[in-house]
Coordinates of C-alpha atoms and ligand atoms in Angstrom, one line a residue:
D303 CA 239.9 30.8 319.4
W304 CA 242.4 28.9 321.5
S305 CA 244.7 26.8 319.4
M306 CA 247.5 24.4 320.1
S307 CA 250.0 26.4 318.1
D308 CA 249.2 29.5 320.3
F309 CA 249.8 27.3 323.3
V310 CA 253.2 26.2 322.0
S311 CA 254.5 29.7 321.2
E312 CA 253.2 31.0 324.6
A313 CA 254.7 28.2 326.5
K314 CA 258.0 28.5 324.7
S315 CA 258.4 32.2 325.4
A316 CA 257.3 31.8 329.0
I317 CA 259.9 29.0 329.5
K318 CA 262.6 31.0 327.8
E319 CA 262.0 34.1 329.9
M320 CA 262.0 32.1 333.1
V321 CA 265.1 29.9 332.4
G322 CA 267.3 32.6 330.8
H323 CA 270.7 31.1 330.4
R324 CA 270.3 28.6 333.2
V325 CA 270.1 24.8 333.1
V326 CA 267.0 22.6 333.3
I327 CA 267.1 18.9 334.2
G328 CA 264.4 16.3 334.1
A329 CA 263.9 12.5 334.2
V330 CA 262.5 11.1 330.9
S331 CA 260.8 7.7 330.8
G332 CA 259.7 7.6 327.2
G333 CA 256.0 7.8 328.2
V334 CA 253.7 10.3 326.6
D335 CA 253.9 13.0 329.3
S336 CA 257.7 13.1 329.8
T337 CA 258.3 12.8 326.0
V338 CA 256.0 15.8 325.2
A339 CA 257.5 17.8 328.1
A340 CA 261.0 17.1 327.0
V341 CA 260.4 18.0 323.4
L342 CA 258.7 21.2 324.4
M343 CA 261.6 22.1 326.6
K344 CA 264.1 21.4 323.9
E345 CA 262.1 23.6 321.5
A346 CA 262.2 26.4 324.1
V347 CA 265.8 26.2 325.5
G348 CA 267.6 23.7 323.3
D349 CA 270.5 22.0 325.1
Q350 CA 270.1 24.0 328.2
F351 CA 267.6 21.2 328.9
H352 CA 269.4 18.0 330.0
G353 CA 267.2 14.9 330.3
F354 CA 268.1 11.6 332.0
L355 CA 266.7 8.2 331.0
V356 CA 267.4 5.9 334.0
D357 CA 267.5 2.3 332.8
N358 CA 266.2 0.4 335.9
G359 CA 266.8 -3.0 334.3
V360 CA 263.1 -3.9 334.3
M361 CA 262.1 -2.1 331.2
R362 CA 260.6 -3.9 328.2
K363 CA 262.8 -5.5 325.5
N364 CA 265.0 -2.9 323.8
E365 CA 263.0 -0.1 325.5
A366 CA 266.0 2.0 326.6
V367 CA 267.6 1.9 323.2
E368 CA 264.3 2.7 321.5
V369 CA 263.6 5.7 323.7
M370 CA 267.1 7.0 323.2
D371 CA 266.7 6.6 319.4
R372 CA 263.3 8.3 319.4
L373 CA 264.0 11.2 321.7
A374 CA 267.7 11.9 321.3
N375 CA 268.3 10.9 317.7
R376 CA 265.0 11.7 316.0
C377 CA 263.6 14.6 318.2
G378 CA 267.0 16.1 319.1
V379 CA 266.5 16.1 322.9
N380 CA 269.7 16.4 324.9
L381 CA 269.2 13.1 326.7
Q382 CA 271.6 11.0 328.7
L383 CA 271.2 7.3 329.3
V384 CA 272.0 6.3 332.9
D385 CA 272.4 2.5 333.0
A386 CA 271.6 1.6 336.6
S387 CA 270.2 -1.8 335.7
E388 CA 272.7 -3.8 337.8
K389 CA 272.1 -1.7 340.9
F390 CA 268.3 -2.1 340.6
L391 CA 268.4 -5.9 339.8
D392 CA 270.8 -6.5 342.8
R393 CA 268.4 -4.8 345.1
L394 CA 265.3 -6.6 343.6
T395 CA 266.8 -10.1 343.8
G396 CA 264.8 -12.3 346.2
V397 CA 262.1 -9.6 346.7
S398 CA 258.6 -10.8 346.0
E399 CA 256.4 -8.5 348.0
P400 CA 254.8 -5.9 345.5
E401 CA 255.0 -2.8 347.7
K402 CA 258.6 -3.6 348.6
K403 CA 259.5 -3.8 344.9
R404 CA 257.8 -0.4 344.4
K405 CA 259.7 1.1 347.3
I406 CA 263.1 -0.2 346.2
I407 CA 262.5 1.0 342.6
G408 CA 261.3 4.4 343.7
N409 CA 264.2 5.0 346.1
T410 CA 266.9 3.7 343.8
F411 CA 265.5 5.9 341.0
I412 CA 265.9 9.0 343.1
E413 CA 269.3 8.0 344.2
C414 CA 270.5 7.5 340.6
F415 CA 268.9 10.6 339.3
E416 CA 270.3 12.8 342.0
K417 CA 273.8 11.4 341.6
E418 CA 273.8 12.3 337.9
A419 CA 271.9 15.5 338.2
S420 CA 274.0 16.9 341.0
K421 CA 277.0 17.0 338.5
L422 CA 275.2 19.6 336.4
N423 CA 274.5 22.6 338.6
A424 CA 271.0 23.0 337.4
D425 CA 268.4 25.6 338.6
F426 CA 265.2 24.0 337.3
L427 CA 263.6 20.6 337.3
L428 CA 261.1 19.7 334.5
Q429 CA 258.1 17.5 335.4
G430 CA 255.4 16.3 333.1
T431 CA 252.6 16.8 335.7
L432 CA 249.1 16.9 334.2
Y433 CA 246.1 18.9 335.3
P434 CA 244.3 16.0 337.0
D435 CA 247.5 15.5 339.2
V436 CA 247.5 19.1 340.4
I437 CA 243.9 20.2 340.8
E438 CA 244.3 20.3 344.6
S439 CA 247.3 22.6 344.5
I440 CA 246.0 25.1 341.9
S441 CA 246.3 28.1 344.2
H442 CA 250.1 28.3 343.4
K443 CA 250.5 30.6 340.4
G444 CA 253.8 31.1 338.5
P445 CA 254.9 33.7 336.0
S446 CA 252.5 32.4 333.3
A447 CA 249.4 30.4 333.1
T448 CA 251.4 27.4 331.9
I449 CA 254.2 27.3 334.4
K450 CA 254.3 26.8 338.1
T451 CA 257.4 27.3 340.3
H452 CA 258.1 26.4 343.8
H453 CA 261.0 25.2 345.9
N454 CA 261.8 21.9 347.7
V455 CA 260.8 19.4 345.1
G456 CA 259.6 16.3 346.8
G457 CA 262.0 13.4 346.8
L458 CA 265.1 15.4 345.9
P459 CA 267.4 16.8 348.6
D460 CA 266.9 20.4 349.7
H461 CA 270.5 21.3 348.8
M462 CA 269.7 21.0 345.1
K463 CA 267.3 23.9 345.5
L464 CA 265.5 23.2 342.2
K465 CA 262.6 25.2 340.9
L466 CA 259.9 23.2 339.3
I467 CA 258.8 23.7 335.7
E468 CA 255.5 21.9 334.9
P469 CA 254.5 23.1 331.4
L470 CA 251.7 20.5 331.1
R471 CA 250.0 21.3 334.3
F472 CA 246.9 22.8 332.8
L473 CA 246.4 20.0 330.2
F474 CA 244.4 16.8 330.2
K475 CA 245.8 13.7 328.6
D476 CA 244.1 14.2 325.2
E477 CA 245.4 17.8 325.1
V478 CA 249.0 16.5 325.9
R479 CA 248.6 14.2 322.9
A480 CA 247.4 17.1 320.7
L481 CA 250.4 19.2 321.9
G482 CA 252.7 16.3 321.1
L483 CA 251.4 16.1 317.5
E484 CA 251.7 19.9 317.2
L485 CA 255.3 19.5 318.2
G486 CA 255.8 17.0 315.4
I487 CA 256.4 14.0 317.6
E488 CA 255.5 10.8 315.8
R489 CA 252.1 9.2 316.4
E490 CA 253.6 6.0 317.7
S491 CA 255.1 7.8 320.6
I492 CA 252.0 9.8 321.3
F493 CA 249.5 6.9 321.4
R494 CA 251.5 4.5 323.5
H495 CA 249.9 2.5 326.2
P496 CA 250.8 3.6 329.8
F497 CA 253.6 1.7 331.4
P498 CA 254.1 1.6 335.2
G499 CA 257.2 3.1 336.8
P500 CA 258.1 -0.2 338.6
G501 CA 258.1 -1.7 335.1
L502 CA 258.4 -5.5 334.6
A503 CA 259.3 -5.9 338.3
I504 CA 255.5 -6.0 339.2
R505 CA 254.8 -8.3 336.3
I506 CA 257.3 -11.0 337.4
L507 CA 255.4 -12.7 340.1
G508 CA 257.6 -14.6 342.5
D509 CA 261.4 -14.4 342.2
I510 CA 263.0 -11.7 340.1
T511 CA 265.9 -13.3 338.3
T512 CA 267.7 -12.2 335.1
K513 CA 266.5 -15.5 333.5
R514 CA 262.8 -14.8 334.3
L515 CA 263.2 -11.2 333.3
K516 CA 264.4 -12.2 329.9
I517 CA 261.5 -14.7 329.5
L518 CA 259.0 -12.0 330.3
Q519 CA 260.6 -9.5 328.0
E520 CA 260.5 -11.9 325.0
A521 CA 256.9 -13.0 325.6
D522 CA 255.7 -9.4 326.1
S523 CA 257.5 -8.3 322.9
I524 CA 255.8 -11.1 320.9
F525 CA 252.4 -10.2 322.3
L526 CA 252.8 -6.4 321.5
H527 CA 254.1 -7.2 318.1
E528 CA 251.1 -9.4 317.3
L529 CA 248.7 -6.7 318.5
R530 CA 250.3 -4.2 316.2
V531 CA 250.4 -6.6 313.2
H532 CA 246.7 -7.4 313.8
N533 CA 245.9 -3.6 314.0
L534 CA 244.6 -4.0 317.5
Y535 CA 247.1 -2.0 319.5
N536 CA 245.2 1.3 319.2
E537 CA 241.9 -0.2 320.2
I538 CA 243.3 -1.3 323.5
G539 CA 244.0 0.7 326.6
Q540 CA 246.8 -1.4 327.9
A541 CA 248.2 -4.8 327.0
F542 CA 251.1 -6.8 328.4
A543 CA 252.4 -10.2 329.5
V544 CA 252.8 -11.4 333.1
L545 CA 255.0 -14.2 334.3
L546 CA 253.2 -16.3 336.9
P547 CA 254.7 -17.7 340.0
V548 CA 253.8 -21.3 339.1
K549 CA 255.2 -24.0 336.9
A550 CA 253.1 -26.3 334.7
V551 CA 253.6 -29.7 333.2
G552 CA 253.8 -30.0 329.5
V553 CA 255.0 -32.3 326.7
M554 CA 257.5 -31.6 324.0
G555 CA 258.2 -34.4 321.5
D556 CA 258.4 -37.5 323.7
K557 CA 259.6 -35.6 326.7
R558 CA 257.7 -34.2 329.7
T559 CA 258.4 -30.6 330.5
Y560 CA 257.9 -28.6 333.7
E561 CA 258.2 -24.9 332.9
E562 CA 257.0 -21.3 333.4
V563 CA 253.5 -20.0 332.6
I564 CA 252.7 -16.7 330.9
T565 CA 249.4 -14.9 331.1
L566 CA 248.4 -12.2 328.7
R567 CA 246.4 -9.1 329.7
A568 CA 244.6 -6.7 327.4
V569 CA 242.0 -4.2 328.6
K570 CA 239.7 -1.6 327.2
T571 CA 239.3 1.5 329.5
S572 CA 238.7 5.2 329.5
D573 CA 240.3 6.2 332.7
Y574 CA 242.2 3.1 334.1
M575 CA 240.0 3.3 337.2
T576 CA 237.7 0.7 335.7
A577 CA 238.4 -1.6 332.8
D578 CA 236.9 -4.4 330.7
W579 CA 239.0 -7.3 329.5
F580 CA 239.4 -7.1 325.7
D581 CA 237.8 -9.8 323.6
L582 CA 240.9 -10.5 321.4
P583 CA 240.1 -12.5 318.2
T584 CA 240.8 -16.2 318.5
P585 CA 243.3 -16.4 315.5
M586 CA 245.4 -13.7 317.1
L587 CA 245.4 -15.4 320.5
R588 CA 246.3 -18.7 318.7
K589 CA 249.2 -17.2 316.8
T590 CA 250.5 -15.4 319.9
S591 CA 250.3 -18.5 322.1
A592 CA 252.1 -20.7 319.5
R593 CA 254.8 -18.1 319.0
I594 CA 255.5 -17.7 322.7
V595 CA 255.7 -21.4 323.5
N596 CA 257.8 -22.1 320.4
E597 CA 260.1 -19.0 320.6
V598 CA 260.6 -18.4 324.3
P599 CA 262.7 -21.1 326.0
G600 CA 261.4 -22.0 329.5
V601 CA 257.7 -21.3 328.8
N602 CA 255.3 -24.2 328.0
R603 CA 251.9 -22.6 328.7
V604 CA 250.1 -19.4 327.8
T605 CA 246.8 -18.3 329.4
Y606 CA 244.5 -15.2 328.8
D607 CA 243.3 -13.1 331.7
I608 CA 239.5 -12.6 331.4
T609 CA 239.0 -10.5 334.5
S610 CA 237.5 -7.0 334.5
K611 CA 238.4 -4.2 336.9
P612 CA 236.8 -4.3 339.4
P613 CA 237.2 -6.8 340.9
G614 CA 240.6 -7.4 339.3
T615 CA 243.2 -4.6 338.9
I616 CA 244.9 -4.1 335.6
E617 CA 248.2 -5.2 336.9
W618 CA 248.6 -8.4 338.8
E619 CA 250.6 -6.8 341.6
Ligands
XMP551 P1 245.8 -1.1 338.5 O1 246.7 -2.3 338.5 O2 245.8 -0.4 339.8 O3 246.5 0.0 337.5 O4 244.4 -1.3 337.9 C1 246.0 1.1 337.0 C2 247.0 1.8 336.2 O5 248.1 2.3 337.0 C3 249.3 1.6 336.5 N1 250.1 1.3 337.7 C4 251.2 2.0 338.1 N2 251.9 3.0 337.5 N3 253.4 3.0 339.2 C5 253.0 3.5 338.1 O6 253.6 4.4 337.6 C6 252.9 1.9 339.9 O7 253.3 1.5 340.9 C7 251.7 1.4 339.2 N4 250.8 0.4 339.6 C8 249.9 0.3 338.6 C9 248.9 0.4 335.7 O8 249.8 0.0 334.8 C10 247.6 0.9 335.1 O9 247.9 1.7 333.9

């Protein structure tokens, strides 16, 4: 007899009771979990929830603007865009080691979030943690079955003394999607492919420069557009373009070119621990390849990654 609408009303009243008139902050990425958590929080406490979208400069083409439009304009979430792209890109310049990129992005993110969040005098931090992430720490029980509280949130300084709110902590991914639909969030937001926190930084192999970032954003945007147009997006677990650290010789008119190489990745997977490369239809690949080499200056070759996981990983870094 358990239904998602019961879950929503129980979660809302538990959150309201816990928060009272105080302030809740949270980082929002635009992914499924943070989107659903933010909309639930807005439903429960309105503008007492204050979300931050940190633009780290390595998001997909137009992503920051689109997330703001979806969540702030259409869902009414009190969401502030923090444009830290220059700071991130400065620190990423010349870095090619994958784990170094991840560390720089993680640390810079916390720094930017804390700087903005500390202006607000908040008592609570919202996190979109799911059940699989917290199975080990289940012994902690908060005021209701849907909320856990504790102090000293990892990564943020102790002086902020934030209590954690994790309204999704007893849900699996498919339940989070059902909750999102129950909250009226549009399907396109709910059925998005996952996107890694370090963003395009781990898909630009070799030097990260603004020029190479722009190339990857354009190629990736064309690929995802073609997947949607061909009704393939929802059959795929994750799809994206990667910019390789090699150049290839090509020919354009009567001129020889020497330019960047893009590889396309699309996988079918149930849990992202293992994955099969997706057998994309040849006409779709043909169209995507032609569009990328014609429309993205600086690219003269497109390849398709036909490696499963294992032995490959989904990402290239
Ligand atoms: P791999 O490449 O390990 O990826 O097969 C499995 C899933 O994890 C995502 N991924 C990340 N997500 N931070 C994230 O938030 C990361 O550093 C990271 N690395 C990989 C990847 O996109 C895929 O969904």
